[in-house]
Short mmCIF file of C-alpha atoms and ligand atoms in Angstrom, two decimals:
data_model
loop_
_atom_site.label_atom_id
_atom_site.label_comp_id
_atom_site.label_asym_id
_atom_site.label_seq_id
_atom_site.Cartn_x
_atom_site.Cartn_y
_atom_site.Cartn_z
CA MET A 1 256.84 43.29 85.80
CA ILE A 2 255.64 46.36 88.00
CA PRO A 3 258.21 49.27 88.44
CA LYS A 4 259.40 49.93 92.19
CA VAL A 5 258.11 53.13 93.89
CA ASP A 6 261.81 54.47 93.79
CA VAL A 7 262.35 53.98 90.46
CA LEU A 8 258.61 55.86 89.74
CA LEU A 9 259.79 58.62 91.63
CA ARG A 10 262.77 59.62 89.64
CA ASP A 11 260.54 59.55 86.61
CA GLU A 12 260.30 63.10 85.04
CA ASN A 13 256.51 63.01 84.71
CA ILE A 14 255.85 61.64 87.92
CA ARG A 15 258.20 64.72 89.23
CA ARG A 16 255.86 66.76 87.81
CA LEU A 17 252.59 65.49 89.52
CA ILE A 18 254.58 65.74 92.70
CA GLN A 19 255.23 69.21 91.99
CA THR A 20 251.79 70.10 91.16
CA TYR A 21 249.88 68.01 93.94
CA GLY A 22 252.40 67.41 96.67
CA ARG A 23 254.46 64.76 97.44
CA GLU A 24 251.96 63.25 99.75
CA ALA A 25 248.79 62.94 97.49
CA ALA A 26 251.31 61.62 94.51
CA VAL A 27 253.04 58.88 96.49
CA GLU A 28 249.78 57.90 97.88
CA THR A 29 248.04 57.37 94.57
CA LEU A 30 251.08 55.60 93.16
CA GLN A 31 250.77 52.92 95.93
CA GLU A 32 246.94 52.68 95.72
CA ILE A 33 247.59 51.76 91.58
CA LEU A 34 250.81 49.39 92.52
CA ALA A 35 248.45 47.53 95.28
CA ARG A 36 245.62 47.07 92.62
CA VAL A 37 247.82 45.74 90.02
CA ARG A 38 249.56 43.41 92.79
CA GLU A 39 246.12 42.29 94.01
CA GLU A 40 245.22 41.37 90.42
CA ALA A 41 248.37 39.40 89.85
CA GLY A 42 248.01 37.55 93.05
CA ARG A 43 244.36 36.46 91.90
CA LEU A 44 245.95 35.37 88.51
CA THR A 45 248.67 33.39 90.19
CA GLU A 46 245.90 31.68 92.15
CA GLU A 47 243.98 30.87 89.19
CA LYS A 48 247.27 29.17 87.69
CA SER A 49 246.77 31.60 84.84
CA MET A 50 249.84 34.02 85.38
CA GLU A 51 251.66 32.94 82.11
CA ALA A 52 248.34 34.06 79.96
CA GLY A 53 247.73 37.34 82.48
CA ALA A 54 251.04 38.27 82.55
CA GLU A 55 250.42 41.21 79.45
CA LYS A 56 247.63 42.26 81.74
CA ILE A 57 249.66 42.79 84.58
CA ARG A 58 252.81 44.38 83.07
CA ARG A 59 253.26 48.01 83.69
CA SER A 60 255.47 50.48 82.31
CA THR A 61 256.59 53.65 84.44
CA ALA A 62 255.12 55.73 81.44
CA GLN A 63 251.63 53.73 82.03
CA ILE A 64 251.53 54.12 85.72
CA ALA A 65 252.54 57.86 85.63
CA LYS A 66 249.53 58.64 82.92
CA GLU A 67 246.98 56.57 85.25
CA ALA A 68 248.35 58.36 88.39
CA GLY A 69 247.92 61.62 86.42
CA ALA A 70 244.23 60.88 85.58
CA ARG A 71 243.57 59.73 89.31
CA LEU A 72 245.12 63.10 90.37
CA GLN A 73 243.19 65.32 88.50
CA VAL A 74 239.79 63.55 89.25
CA LEU A 75 240.65 64.21 92.90
CA PHE A 76 242.56 67.53 92.85
CA GLY A 77 242.35 68.94 89.60
CA PRO A 78 239.95 72.10 88.93
CA GLY A 79 236.60 70.97 89.97
CA ILE A 80 234.70 74.18 88.97
CA ILE A 81 235.28 74.42 84.95
CA PRO A 82 233.58 76.42 82.31
CA VAL A 83 230.40 73.97 80.69
CA VAL A 84 228.47 74.70 77.51
CA ASN A 85 224.93 75.26 78.97
CA GLY A 86 222.48 73.65 76.39
CA THR A 87 219.81 72.90 79.07
CA GLY A 88 217.75 76.17 78.13
CA THR A 89 217.75 77.22 81.73
CA ILE A 90 218.77 80.50 81.81
CA LEU A 91 219.46 81.16 85.63
CA HIS A 92 220.54 77.31 86.43
CA THR A 93 221.65 77.40 90.03
CA GLY A 94 223.36 74.14 89.72
CA LEU A 95 225.52 76.10 86.81
CA GLY A 96 226.09 79.22 88.85
CA ARG A 97 222.97 81.18 88.07
CA ALA A 98 223.88 84.50 85.98
CA PRO A 99 226.99 84.38 83.86
CA LEU A 100 228.48 88.01 84.01
CA GLY A 101 229.32 90.08 81.04
CA GLU A 102 233.05 90.88 79.83
CA LYS A 103 233.04 94.40 81.64
CA ALA A 104 231.46 93.33 84.75
CA ALA A 105 233.69 89.95 85.20
CA GLY A 106 236.74 92.13 84.10
CA ARG A 107 235.83 94.73 86.28
CA GLY A 108 235.69 91.97 89.10
CA CYS A 109 238.81 90.35 88.10
CA VAL A 110 240.93 93.50 88.32
CA ALA A 111 239.86 94.46 91.56
CA ALA A 112 240.59 90.76 92.74
CA GLN A 113 244.18 91.04 91.45
CA THR A 114 244.97 94.41 92.69
CA TYR A 115 244.67 96.64 95.81
CA ALA A 116 241.60 98.66 95.20
CA SER A 117 239.40 101.72 96.77
CA LEU A 118 237.31 99.35 98.28
CA GLU A 119 236.76 101.15 101.38
CA TYR A 120 239.27 103.79 101.18
CA ASP A 121 238.00 107.58 100.29
CA LEU A 122 240.38 108.83 97.66
CA LYS A 123 239.55 112.47 98.38
CA THR A 124 240.25 112.42 102.04
CA GLY A 125 242.95 109.69 102.30
CA GLU A 126 240.86 108.15 105.09
CA ARG A 127 238.53 105.13 105.22
CA GLY A 128 235.59 105.35 103.34
CA GLU A 129 232.26 103.38 103.47
CA ARG A 130 232.31 100.21 101.47
CA CYS A 131 230.51 100.47 97.86
CA PHE A 132 228.95 103.94 98.35
CA ARG A 133 229.29 103.88 94.52
CA THR A 134 226.99 100.97 94.28
CA GLU A 135 224.63 102.76 96.84
CA ARG A 136 224.37 105.59 94.84
CA LEU A 137 223.59 103.62 91.68
CA LEU A 138 221.12 101.61 93.56
CA CYS A 139 219.16 104.52 94.66
CA ARG A 140 219.15 106.45 91.11
CA LEU A 141 217.81 103.21 89.73
CA THR A 142 215.08 102.19 91.97
CA GLY A 143 214.05 105.58 93.81
CA ALA A 144 215.09 104.16 97.30
CA GLU A 145 216.89 106.78 99.76
CA ALA A 146 219.58 104.29 100.64
CA ALA A 147 220.91 100.79 99.83
CA PHE A 148 223.20 98.01 101.00
CA ALA A 149 224.77 94.84 99.69
CA VAL A 150 225.34 91.33 101.43
CA ASN A 151 226.48 88.06 100.26
CA ASN A 152 222.83 86.86 98.82
CA ASN A 153 219.46 87.44 98.98
CA ALA A 154 218.87 84.93 101.95
CA ALA A 155 221.54 86.79 103.95
CA ALA A 156 219.59 89.87 103.26
CA VAL A 157 216.23 88.58 104.58
CA LEU A 158 218.21 87.10 107.71
CA LEU A 159 219.82 90.66 108.20
CA ILE A 160 216.89 92.69 107.68
CA LEU A 161 214.78 90.77 110.17
CA SER A 162 217.55 90.53 112.54
CA ALA A 163 218.01 94.54 112.47
CA LEU A 164 214.38 95.31 112.52
CA ALA A 165 212.04 92.30 114.00
CA LYS A 166 214.43 90.47 116.37
CA GLY A 167 212.27 89.60 119.94
CA GLY A 168 209.31 90.70 118.08
CA GLU A 169 207.07 89.48 115.38
CA ALA A 170 206.92 89.56 111.67
CA VAL A 171 203.44 89.09 110.07
CA VAL A 172 203.78 87.02 106.90
CA SER A 173 200.86 85.56 104.75
CA ARG A 174 200.77 81.82 104.79
CA GLY A 175 200.46 81.77 100.88
CA GLU A 176 203.92 83.27 100.83
CA LEU A 177 206.21 80.88 102.99
CA VAL A 178 208.50 79.73 100.25
CA GLU A 179 211.05 77.02 99.97
CA ILE A 180 213.91 78.14 97.46
CA GLY A 181 215.21 74.98 96.53
CA GLY A 182 218.25 73.07 97.91
CA LYS A 183 215.73 72.32 100.74
CA PHE A 184 216.20 75.95 101.78
CA ARG A 185 212.95 77.34 103.37
CA ILE A 186 212.71 81.24 103.67
CA PRO A 187 210.57 80.63 107.07
CA ASP A 188 213.68 78.66 108.47
CA VAL A 189 215.95 81.58 107.82
CA MET A 190 213.55 84.06 109.08
CA GLU A 191 213.21 82.38 112.16
CA LEU A 192 217.29 82.62 112.67
CA SER A 193 216.73 86.21 113.06
CA GLY A 194 215.21 85.74 116.21
CA ALA A 195 211.99 87.39 114.86
CA LYS A 196 208.80 85.34 115.58
CA LEU A 197 206.92 84.46 112.23
CA ARG A 198 203.27 85.34 112.57
CA GLU A 199 201.41 83.35 109.70
CA THR A 200 198.20 84.99 108.75
CA GLY A 201 195.46 83.88 106.30
CA THR A 202 195.43 80.72 104.49
CA THR A 203 197.27 78.92 101.74
CA ASN A 204 195.00 80.47 98.90
CA ARG A 205 193.54 83.49 100.49
CA THR A 206 194.94 86.38 102.36
CA ARG A 207 193.01 89.71 103.20
CA LEU A 208 193.66 92.98 104.54
CA SER A 209 191.68 91.96 107.80
CA ASP A 210 193.87 89.02 108.24
CA TYR A 211 196.90 91.23 108.60
CA GLU A 212 195.17 93.60 110.72
CA ALA A 213 194.03 90.79 113.00
CA ALA A 214 197.60 89.51 113.24
CA VAL A 215 199.15 92.69 114.30
CA ASN A 216 199.90 93.18 117.93
CA GLU A 217 202.15 95.03 120.36
CA GLU A 218 204.89 92.82 119.34
CA THR A 219 204.75 93.26 115.66
CA LYS A 220 207.96 94.74 114.21
CA VAL A 221 207.61 94.19 110.33
CA LEU A 222 204.78 93.33 107.92
CA LEU A 223 206.48 90.95 105.23
CA LYS A 224 205.72 90.27 102.01
CA VAL A 225 207.56 87.79 100.13
CA HIS A 226 207.23 87.62 96.52
CA THR A 227 205.99 83.67 95.32
CA SER A 228 208.61 83.63 92.80
CA ASN A 229 209.09 80.04 92.06
CA TYR A 230 204.97 79.14 91.91
CA ARG A 231 201.75 80.67 91.54
CA ILE A 232 198.58 80.11 93.54
CA VAL A 233 195.91 79.73 90.91
CA GLY A 234 192.12 79.39 90.82
CA PHE A 235 190.11 80.66 94.09
CA THR A 236 192.71 83.07 95.44
CA GLU A 237 192.98 86.40 96.95
CA SER A 238 195.93 88.35 98.49
CA VAL A 239 196.78 91.80 99.48
CA SER A 240 198.83 94.07 97.23
CA LEU A 241 201.69 96.09 98.46
CA GLU A 242 199.65 99.27 98.26
CA GLU A 243 197.40 97.77 100.79
CA LEU A 244 199.79 96.53 102.94
CA CYS A 245 201.90 99.92 102.91
CA GLY A 246 198.45 101.49 103.77
CA LEU A 247 198.20 99.48 106.90
CA GLY A 248 201.75 99.63 107.62
CA ARG A 249 201.10 103.59 107.80
CA ARG A 250 198.18 103.63 109.83
CA LYS A 251 199.64 101.48 112.53
CA GLY A 252 203.11 102.77 112.18
CA ILE A 253 204.78 99.35 111.17
CA CYS A 254 207.53 98.58 109.03
CA VAL A 255 206.78 97.15 105.68
CA VAL A 256 209.34 94.48 104.17
CA GLN A 257 209.11 93.06 100.83
CA ASP A 258 211.27 90.03 99.54
CA LEU A 259 211.21 90.29 95.96
CA GLY A 260 213.53 87.32 95.42
CA SER A 261 214.47 88.26 91.75
CA GLY A 262 214.13 91.55 91.67
CA VAL A 263 214.23 93.13 87.76
CA LEU A 264 215.24 97.06 87.36
CA VAL A 265 213.83 96.92 83.94
CA ASP A 266 210.10 96.23 83.04
CA LEU A 267 210.18 92.81 81.25
CA SER A 268 206.72 93.19 79.73
CA LYS A 269 208.14 95.27 77.16
CA TYR A 270 210.04 92.41 75.72
CA GLY A 271 206.73 90.25 75.74
CA LEU A 272 207.52 88.40 78.79
CA LEU A 273 205.16 88.00 81.77
CA SER A 274 206.31 90.91 84.16
CA GLU A 275 208.33 90.00 87.48
CA PRO A 276 207.86 92.98 90.04
CA VAL A 277 210.28 95.88 89.29
CA VAL A 278 211.98 97.02 92.26
CA SER A 279 211.45 100.79 91.91
CA LYS A 280 207.41 100.04 91.77
CA SER A 281 207.98 98.49 95.02
CA ILE A 282 209.49 101.42 96.55
CA SER A 283 207.12 103.91 94.66
CA ALA A 284 204.17 101.60 96.34
CA GLY A 285 205.40 102.76 99.72
CA ALA A 286 207.67 99.59 100.95
CA ASP A 287 210.21 100.74 103.43
CA ILE A 288 212.80 97.95 102.61
CA VAL A 289 212.99 95.82 99.51
CA CYS A 290 215.54 93.08 99.10
CA PHE A 291 216.40 91.01 95.91
CA SER A 292 219.25 88.74 94.76
CA GLY A 293 222.01 90.13 92.58
CA ASP A 294 222.17 86.71 90.49
CA LYS A 295 218.61 86.02 89.33
CA LEU A 296 217.35 88.27 86.56
CA LEU A 297 219.41 91.30 87.80
CA GLY A 298 222.27 89.31 85.93
CA GLY A 299 224.94 90.22 88.45
CA PRO A 300 227.24 88.62 90.71
CA GLN A 301 225.96 86.53 93.69
CA ALA A 302 224.59 89.34 96.04
CA GLY A 303 221.54 90.12 98.24
CA ILE A 304 220.68 93.95 97.55
CA ILE A 305 218.60 95.74 100.27
CA VAL A 306 217.25 99.29 99.37
CA GLY A 307 214.63 101.36 101.12
CA ARG A 308 214.35 104.20 103.79
CA LYS A 309 217.50 105.80 105.17
CA CYS A 310 216.12 105.03 108.83
CA PHE A 311 216.01 101.69 108.45
CA LEU A 312 218.86 100.91 106.24
CA ASP A 313 221.16 102.79 108.86
CA ARG A 314 220.19 100.11 111.46
CA ILE A 315 220.74 97.47 109.13
CA LYS A 316 224.23 98.81 108.06
CA ARG A 317 224.88 99.39 111.99
CA HIS A 318 224.00 95.71 112.93
CA PRO A 319 227.04 93.22 113.45
CA LEU A 320 225.72 90.65 110.98
CA SER A 321 226.37 93.35 108.24
CA ARG A 322 229.94 92.55 108.90
CA ALA A 323 229.62 89.12 108.97
CA LEU A 324 227.64 89.02 105.61
CA ARG A 325 229.40 91.71 103.66
CA ILE A 326 230.62 91.30 99.88
CA ASP A 327 234.20 91.00 98.85
CA LYS A 328 235.96 93.36 96.31
CA PHE A 329 235.42 90.91 93.46
CA THR A 330 231.70 91.06 93.75
CA ALA A 331 231.62 94.89 94.85
CA ALA A 332 233.43 95.77 91.61
CA ALA A 333 231.35 93.46 89.19
CA LEU A 334 227.87 94.46 90.82
CA GLU A 335 228.84 98.09 90.41
CA GLN A 336 229.78 97.62 86.81
CA VAL A 337 226.38 95.61 85.96
CA LEU A 338 224.37 98.49 87.94
CA THR A 339 226.01 101.02 85.82
CA GLU A 340 224.95 99.07 82.40
CA TYR A 341 221.22 99.75 83.91
CA LEU A 342 221.70 103.63 83.62
CA ASN A 343 220.57 103.00 80.22
CA PRO A 344 218.14 99.99 79.97
CA GLY A 345 218.35 99.76 76.26
CA GLN A 346 222.09 98.94 76.58
CA ALA A 347 221.52 96.83 79.54
CA VAL A 348 219.39 94.37 77.63
CA LYS A 349 222.41 94.24 75.21
CA ASN A 350 225.07 93.83 77.49
CA ILE A 351 223.84 92.02 80.67
CA PRO A 352 223.93 88.30 79.31
CA VAL A 353 220.99 87.25 81.33
CA LEU A 354 218.87 89.78 79.95
CA ARG A 355 220.29 89.09 76.65
CA MET A 356 219.22 85.41 76.44
CA LEU A 357 215.90 86.19 77.79
CA THR A 358 214.96 88.74 75.37
CA ARG A 359 216.49 87.45 72.51
CA PRO A 360 213.65 86.62 69.60
CA ALA A 361 212.98 83.00 68.95
CA ASP A 362 213.75 83.91 65.09
CA ALA A 363 217.21 84.58 66.25
CA VAL A 364 217.54 81.33 68.17
CA LYS A 365 216.38 79.21 65.29
CA GLU A 366 219.03 80.82 62.96
CA ASP A 367 221.62 79.61 65.35
CA ALA A 368 220.36 76.19 65.80
CA GLU A 369 220.16 76.15 61.75
CA ALA A 370 223.29 77.38 61.37
CA LEU A 371 225.05 74.96 63.88
CA ALA A 372 223.01 71.71 62.34
CA GLU A 373 224.49 72.77 58.95
CA LYS A 374 227.79 73.07 60.28
CA ILE A 375 227.54 69.65 61.77
CA ARG A 376 226.47 68.18 59.05
CA TYR A 377 228.81 69.76 56.57
CA LYS A 378 231.72 68.75 58.71
CA ALA A 379 230.51 65.35 59.14
CA ASP A 380 230.30 64.76 55.45
CA GLN A 381 233.90 65.72 55.09
CA LYS A 382 234.86 63.08 57.60
CA ASN A 383 232.56 60.46 56.02
CA GLY A 384 229.42 60.98 58.01
CA ILE A 385 228.58 60.22 61.62
CA PRO A 386 226.17 57.52 63.02
CA ALA A 387 223.61 60.01 64.03
CA GLN A 388 220.89 62.35 62.68
CA ILE A 389 220.90 65.86 63.38
CA THR A 390 217.80 67.96 63.16
CA ILE A 391 216.30 71.35 64.55
CA GLU A 392 213.29 71.63 66.41
CA ALA A 393 210.96 74.15 68.55
CA CYS A 394 211.42 73.79 72.31
CA THR A 395 210.78 76.18 75.37
CA SER A 396 213.49 77.83 77.47
CA ARG A 397 213.06 78.59 81.25
CA ALA A 398 214.29 81.64 83.02
CA GLY A 399 215.00 79.35 86.05
CA GLY A 400 216.46 80.48 89.41
CA GLY A 401 212.65 80.66 90.60
CA ALA A 402 211.88 83.49 88.46
CA LEU A 403 209.09 83.90 85.89
CA PRO A 404 208.08 80.09 86.70
CA GLN A 405 205.14 80.00 84.02
CA GLU A 406 206.71 81.61 81.50
CA GLU A 407 207.70 79.25 78.51
CA ILE A 408 210.19 81.06 76.44
CA GLU A 409 209.76 80.04 72.82
CA SER A 410 213.30 78.76 71.75
CA PHE A 411 215.08 76.34 69.28
CA ALA A 412 217.24 73.34 69.71
CA VAL A 413 219.28 71.17 67.57
CA CYS A 414 218.71 67.53 68.15
CA ILE A 415 221.00 64.62 68.25
CA ARG A 416 219.87 61.12 67.65
CA PRO A 417 222.62 58.75 67.70
CA GLU A 418 222.38 55.58 66.10
CA GLY A 419 225.03 53.08 67.93
CA ILE A 420 224.20 54.29 71.45
CA SER A 421 221.52 55.77 73.34
CA ALA A 422 220.81 59.58 74.10
CA ALA A 423 221.64 59.01 77.58
CA GLU A 424 224.81 57.42 76.85
CA LEU A 425 225.74 60.26 74.60
CA GLN A 426 224.54 62.80 77.32
CA ARG A 427 226.98 61.04 79.86
CA ARG A 428 229.93 61.23 77.63
CA LEU A 429 229.27 65.14 76.75
CA ARG A 430 229.24 65.54 80.55
CA GLU A 431 232.70 63.74 81.11
CA LEU A 432 234.60 66.01 78.55
CA PRO A 433 237.29 68.28 79.62
CA TYR A 434 234.79 71.14 78.32
CA PRO A 435 231.28 69.48 79.10
CA VAL A 436 228.23 69.94 77.10
CA LEU A 437 224.93 69.69 78.95
CA GLY A 438 221.65 69.31 77.35
CA ARG A 439 218.26 67.34 77.98
CA ILE A 440 217.06 64.17 76.89
CA CYS A 441 213.59 63.83 75.01
CA ARG A 442 212.44 60.97 73.14
CA ASP A 443 215.74 59.35 73.04
CA ARG A 444 217.51 62.49 71.23
CA PHE A 445 219.92 64.79 72.84
CA LEU A 446 218.55 68.47 72.65
CA LEU A 447 220.75 71.32 72.79
CA ASP A 448 218.73 74.45 73.65
CA MET A 449 220.46 77.06 71.45
CA ARG A 450 219.06 79.92 73.67
CA THR A 451 221.63 79.40 76.60
CA VAL A 452 224.64 78.54 74.30
CA ASP A 453 226.99 81.18 73.83
CA ALA A 454 227.95 81.79 70.05
CA LYS A 455 231.84 81.51 70.47
CA ASP A 456 230.84 77.75 71.18
CA ALA A 457 229.56 77.17 67.74
CA ASP A 458 232.94 75.62 66.12
CA TYR A 459 233.48 73.44 69.30
CA LEU A 460 230.38 71.94 69.23
CA ALA A 461 230.55 71.57 65.36
CA GLU A 462 233.88 69.83 65.67
CA LEU A 463 232.54 67.64 68.68
CA PHE A 464 229.36 66.41 67.30
CA SER A 465 230.78 65.64 63.59
CA ASP A 466 233.29 63.43 65.41
CA LYS A 467 232.35 59.58 65.01
CA GLU A 468 234.23 59.05 68.30
CA GLN A 469 231.22 60.48 70.23
CA PHE A 470 228.93 57.94 69.07
CA SER A 471 231.31 54.81 69.01
CA SER A 472 229.63 51.91 70.90
CA GLY A 473 232.61 51.12 72.30
CA SER A 474 232.89 51.50 76.27
CA ARG A 475 234.93 54.07 77.27
CA ALA A 476 235.51 53.77 81.16
CA ALA A 477 235.55 56.92 82.65
CA GLY A 478 237.69 58.14 85.63
CA ARG A 479 235.62 57.44 88.92
CA LYS A 480 236.60 59.12 92.34
CA THR A 481 237.75 56.45 95.00
CA ALA A 482 235.89 57.03 97.82
CA GLY A 483 237.54 59.27 100.31
CA GLU A 484 238.13 57.95 104.05
CA GLU A 485 235.42 59.31 106.00
CA LYS A 486 236.79 60.41 109.42
CA SER A 487 234.35 60.21 112.28
CA CYS A 488 234.13 63.21 114.45
CA ARG A 489 230.82 61.71 116.10
CA LYS A 490 231.91 62.03 119.42
CA LYS A 491 232.40 65.93 118.99
CA GLU A 492 229.24 66.18 116.84
CA ASN A 493 227.31 64.51 119.67
CA ARG A 494 228.04 67.35 121.94
CA LEU A 495 226.33 70.00 119.72
C1 PLP B 1 215.71 83.04 95.50
C2 PLP B 1 214.88 83.75 96.47
C3 PLP B 1 215.74 83.92 97.83
C4 PLP B 1 217.14 83.52 98.07
O1 PLP B 1 217.90 84.41 97.57
P1 PLP B 1 219.44 83.80 97.25
O2 PLP B 1 220.29 84.98 96.51
O3 PLP B 1 219.63 82.46 96.66
O4 PLP B 1 219.98 83.53 98.72
C5 PLP B 1 215.04 84.48 98.76
N1 PLP B 1 213.42 85.04 98.76
C6 PLP B 1 213.11 84.56 97.55
C7 PLP B 1 211.48 84.84 97.29
C8 PLP B 1 213.76 83.74 96.46
O5 PLP B 1 212.84 83.64 95.35
#
């Protein structure tokens, strides 16, 4: 009742699986499936119910090929796939933070697919400096003398302190020791540089006199960290960047600011509480400022360092700058995103993060109404669905540790399924080939339309007008078999 392995291996569909996933993985998967079927057959024999169970056991070659295909897909098929973001969190770290606009992604792809003038001076025909155009753009946009880009902002902090404060001390306020999520703490990254963090002040209050008292012979850097993902409110006091730069000038100490999510345009113009603008930090006198490329800037993952040329030269020369450098995809995409900022009005339209962030609530409401209407219309054509579709006001978030207190007015399409729970609907939507992610609120599934791309409206309307999505029959999901964990404890113990 079960086909043999050599029969299976001659099957056309299975041969295709071997081509895609390799012989070893495909054969192993087939053997696992067959072992499970035989085990079940054995059990039925013991229970003397073989006759009755025979139909449970019988497998055609086609069935086994299908099962193997599904399993191999789960194990080795694409793991990073596009999803519909209905969570309302614009910079969702789990979803890759900033989605790039078409132009920026296009330029990144072209650079990735071809040879590109990444480090080649086309005028002289000699090796040139990587990202000189990016540097020129950053200088224009921030007013800094020099700039450099690395892998991400954590890398930027590590590199800055390695180049400027190794073996010495960096003074930082106790109110600014940030954990950025995923259990990563900025102080740990800083100490990796070989600089000693000299904490000063208290959690809620730090005065200029605290910084002054902390400065000694060993002080190499005065560090200010933007407390991007939290605010200390109430009985608080902190030192402004201007004051700290004054102290830096008097004592001859370099002032570094980690802005986290640095922005290049003033967002308060668009009714959003302002996040600090990079050019303001430069004009306030900071020697070095660093920020993320894929937070509010809306670009590819990168850490951007701007500031005075003498310090940037040291940073660029440091061996870690080679270890942390960006690749040609990122370099080309970043160049394009920065080009958009030359015209801020254009940037707000062309950079998806800024477009979503500044979109008026009324426009989002129109999208929500249109989608809800489309779902109801399609559902009616198909004799209805067991769910209620409404729209409702909700709040979106910037995410990525930016604008933590900002509740951005938005609208959601709410789906209240009748046959199944909202949590079950949420699970099903996550397991689709093109997954749809949203929030649960009072047993309804909410799709915040601020972060949903207009091009997905038809897909969503088709999906939510389909009875299948709401049927109460259980749909087994493909589960990963736990891969065998190889122990390398002996080697690890030596570390
Ligand atoms: C997010 C953040 C970082 C880390 O930036 P990545 O680009 O994620 O490496 C560092 N410092 C602050 C203050 C941040 O908010």
